[in-house]
Short mmCIF file of C-alpha atoms in Angstrom, two decimals:
data_model
loop_
_atom_site.label_atom_id
_atom_site.label_comp_id
_atom_site.label_asym_id
_atom_site.label_seq_id
_atom_site.Cartn_x
_atom_site.Cartn_y
_atom_site.Cartn_z
CA PHE A 276 93.42 68.68 116.08
CA GLU A 277 94.95 65.96 118.07
CA THR A 278 91.83 65.58 120.12
CA MET A 279 89.67 65.45 116.89
CA CYS A 280 91.76 62.82 115.33
CA GLN A 281 91.99 60.71 118.62
CA ASP A 282 88.03 61.16 119.29
CA PHE A 283 86.82 60.47 115.40
CA ASP A 284 87.65 58.09 112.83
CA ASN A 285 86.95 60.53 110.03
CA PRO A 286 87.46 64.25 111.30
CA TRP A 287 86.35 66.83 108.73
CA ASP A 288 84.73 64.13 106.83
CA GLN A 289 88.20 63.52 105.02
CA SER A 290 87.35 60.32 103.77
CA PHE A 291 84.71 61.42 101.35
CA ARG A 292 85.38 65.08 101.31
CA GLU A 293 88.60 64.58 98.98
CA ASN A 294 86.26 63.65 96.29
CA SER A 295 83.41 65.99 96.50
CA VAL A 296 85.26 69.37 96.60
CA LEU A 297 85.84 71.10 93.46
CA SER A 298 88.82 72.86 94.47
CA LYS A 299 90.65 69.42 94.76
CA SER A 300 89.62 68.69 91.32
CA VAL A 301 91.67 71.81 90.18
CA VAL A 302 94.48 70.78 92.36
CA GLU A 303 94.62 67.12 90.49
CA ASN A 304 94.55 68.85 87.08
CA ILE A 305 97.50 70.96 87.88
CA LEU A 306 99.42 68.12 89.59
CA ARG A 307 98.64 65.91 86.30
CA ILE A 308 99.51 68.72 83.62
CA SER A 309 102.65 69.86 85.45
CA ASN A 310 103.86 66.32 85.90
CA PHE A 311 105.02 66.64 89.17
CA LYS A 312 106.69 63.61 90.70
CA ARG A 313 107.33 64.47 94.53
CA PRO A 314 104.34 66.69 95.66
CA TYR A 315 104.13 67.44 99.56
CA GLU A 316 100.85 68.52 101.59
CA ILE A 317 101.34 70.66 104.49
CA GLY A 318 98.21 69.91 106.95
CA CYS A 319 97.45 66.70 105.30
CA GLY A 320 95.53 65.20 108.37
CA LEU A 321 94.35 61.39 107.85
CA GLY A 322 96.39 61.59 104.39
CA TYR A 323 93.69 60.91 101.92
CA PHE A 324 94.71 63.57 99.25
CA VAL A 325 98.51 62.41 99.85
CA GLU A 326 97.51 59.23 98.48
CA LYS A 327 95.42 60.83 95.76
CA MET A 328 98.55 62.79 94.70
CA ARG A 329 100.76 59.63 95.00
CA VAL A 330 98.48 57.96 92.53
CA ILE A 331 98.70 60.57 90.20
CA CYS A 332 102.37 61.43 90.48
CA GLY A 333 104.39 58.15 91.67
CA SER A 334 105.13 59.56 94.99
CA ALA A 335 103.78 61.95 97.69
CA GLY A 336 104.43 63.20 101.32
CA GLY A 337 102.73 65.05 103.83
CA LEU A 338 103.00 66.71 107.17
CA ASP A 339 100.60 67.22 109.86
CA VAL A 340 100.50 68.32 113.67
CA SER A 341 98.76 65.56 114.84
CA LYS A 342 100.50 62.44 115.65
CA THR A 343 97.35 60.55 115.75
CA ALA A 344 96.54 61.50 112.30
CA ILE A 345 99.90 60.97 110.94
CA GLU A 346 99.86 57.41 112.78
CA LYS A 347 96.62 56.60 111.03
CA ALA A 348 97.78 57.90 107.73
CA LYS A 349 100.90 55.51 107.78
CA VAL A 350 98.62 52.54 108.43
CA LYS A 351 95.88 53.46 105.77
CA PHE A 352 98.59 54.68 102.93
CA PRO A 353 101.73 52.79 103.54
CA LEU A 354 103.06 53.73 100.20
CA CYS A 355 103.18 57.55 100.98
CA HIS A 356 105.66 59.53 103.36
CA PHE A 357 104.38 61.21 106.30
CA ASP A 358 105.85 63.56 108.93
CA ILE A 359 104.74 64.65 112.26
CA GLY A 360 105.34 68.48 112.44
CA ASP A 361 104.53 71.85 112.43
CA ILE A 362 104.39 74.13 109.41
CA LEU A 363 107.64 75.93 110.32
CA GLU A 364 109.47 72.63 110.64
CA VAL A 365 110.55 72.83 107.18
CA GLU A 366 113.60 70.57 107.73
CA LYS A 367 111.05 67.79 107.24
CA ILE A 368 109.73 68.91 103.93
CA ILE A 369 113.39 69.51 102.72
CA SER A 370 114.24 66.27 103.40
CA PHE A 371 111.25 64.84 101.27
CA GLN A 372 112.71 66.78 98.35
CA PRO A 373 109.64 67.82 97.12
CA ASP A 374 108.92 69.33 93.56
CA CYS A 375 105.54 70.92 94.52
CA ILE A 376 104.49 72.16 98.01
CA PHE A 377 100.60 71.96 98.52
CA MET A 378 98.46 73.60 101.12
CA ASP A 379 94.93 73.26 101.44
CA GLU A 380 92.42 75.06 103.89
CA VAL A 381 95.04 74.76 106.56
CA THR A 382 95.91 78.60 106.36
CA TRP A 383 93.26 79.73 108.30
CA TYR A 384 94.59 77.68 111.32
CA VAL A 385 98.43 78.97 111.10
CA LEU A 386 97.81 82.63 110.58
CA GLU A 387 100.14 83.53 113.20
CA LYS A 388 102.88 81.44 111.61
CA LEU A 389 102.39 82.61 107.98
CA ASP A 390 104.81 85.35 108.10
CA GLU A 391 107.79 83.44 109.23
CA PHE A 392 106.60 80.41 106.78
CA LYS A 393 106.85 82.68 103.85
CA ASN A 394 110.25 83.71 104.84
CA LEU A 395 111.55 80.06 105.17
CA ILE A 396 109.81 78.84 101.89
CA SER A 397 111.66 81.64 100.43
CA LYS A 398 114.90 80.84 101.69
CA HIS A 399 114.60 76.97 101.19
CA PHE A 400 112.47 76.13 98.39
CA ASN A 401 113.17 78.85 95.46
CA GLY A 402 112.24 77.39 92.30
CA ILE A 403 109.69 74.80 93.62
CA SER A 404 106.25 75.12 92.75
CA PHE A 405 103.67 76.35 95.45
CA LEU A 406 99.67 75.31 95.08
CA HIS A 407 97.39 76.83 97.58
CA THR A 408 93.50 76.52 98.00
CA LEU A 409 91.44 78.18 100.51
CA ARG A 410 87.82 78.80 101.25
CA GLN A 411 86.95 82.63 101.33
CA TYR A 412 83.92 83.77 103.07
CA PRO A 413 81.06 85.87 101.91
CA GLN A 414 81.87 89.56 102.22
CA GLY A 415 81.01 90.94 105.53
CA THR A 416 80.76 87.38 107.13
CA GLN A 417 84.55 86.72 108.01
CA LYS A 418 85.38 86.84 111.50
CA TYR A 419 88.98 85.62 111.60
CA GLY A 420 91.86 86.57 109.87
CA LYS A 421 90.71 89.89 108.49
CA ASP A 422 94.01 91.61 108.69
CA TYR A 423 95.61 89.11 106.58
CA PHE A 424 93.21 88.64 103.80
CA THR A 425 89.45 88.52 102.95
CA ASP A 426 89.40 87.48 99.26
CA LEU A 427 91.55 86.07 96.42
CA LYS A 428 93.07 89.53 95.47
CA GLY A 429 94.21 90.09 99.16
CA PHE A 430 95.23 86.29 99.32
CA MET A 431 97.62 86.70 96.51
CA LYS A 432 98.90 89.98 97.49
CA TYR A 433 99.84 88.65 100.84
CA PHE A 434 101.87 85.70 99.27
CA GLU A 435 103.06 87.93 96.18
CA PRO A 436 106.51 88.58 97.72
CA VAL A 437 107.52 85.04 97.72
CA VAL A 438 105.45 83.37 95.04
CA ASP A 439 105.39 83.90 91.23
CA TYR A 440 102.06 83.14 90.30
CA SER A 441 101.12 81.46 86.80
CA ASP A 442 97.23 80.19 87.62
CA TRP A 443 94.65 81.50 90.24
CA GLY A 444 90.99 81.52 90.29
CA SER A 445 87.84 81.33 92.34
CA PHE A 446 84.69 79.57 92.10
CA GLY A 447 81.33 78.64 94.17
CA THR A 448 78.44 76.36 94.36
CA LYS A 449 74.84 76.90 95.13
CA ALA A 450 75.02 74.86 98.21
CA ASP A 451 78.19 76.64 99.72
CA PRO A 452 78.21 80.52 100.01
CA CYS A 453 81.92 80.62 100.37
CA MET A 454 84.46 81.16 97.27
CA HIS A 455 86.86 78.25 96.64
CA THR A 456 89.93 79.96 95.91
CA PHE A 457 93.34 78.70 94.56
CA PHE A 458 96.79 80.02 93.44
CA PHE A 459 99.62 78.24 91.80
CA GLY A 460 102.86 79.62 91.03
CA VAL A 461 106.84 79.15 91.73
CA VAL A 462 108.39 80.31 95.22
CA LYS A 463 110.72 83.11 94.43
#
């Protein structure tokens, strides 16, 4: 991640991807109707969606492992709060005092830390909203993380011990064979 952020101005096409991915419009709608004031994104990269959350909610924060990405985000979006850190460094999230924790597409990169992360959010964020989006690959094509989940049902079953769900769904597009999935709920 660090090398990508150092070598490219716009890794993963974040500057325009944030406006073209349907799952982000679902997240934006949930943020609006839920009236959140302090959402926090884990795996925020260059901070484009953190800025969008700030515009919607009035305040927003984000966490990323890449020091370069966070430094760039702080310059580009000075009204947002950013932390350099790992998904397991929940003290940084706690200090922001979020009312919603959001994860978008970062899960595949942190699979080996998810069990510990689930324990930490259950311990420290009981009653806080949790919003998660993830691309799911077509049946039979997923190569990585199959022992965790391969579809929305498995994705939700994995998080079910720590999240009380209120909304979930999946949708696709002709241009992308992957299903875009999401769930929303409250940490137990």
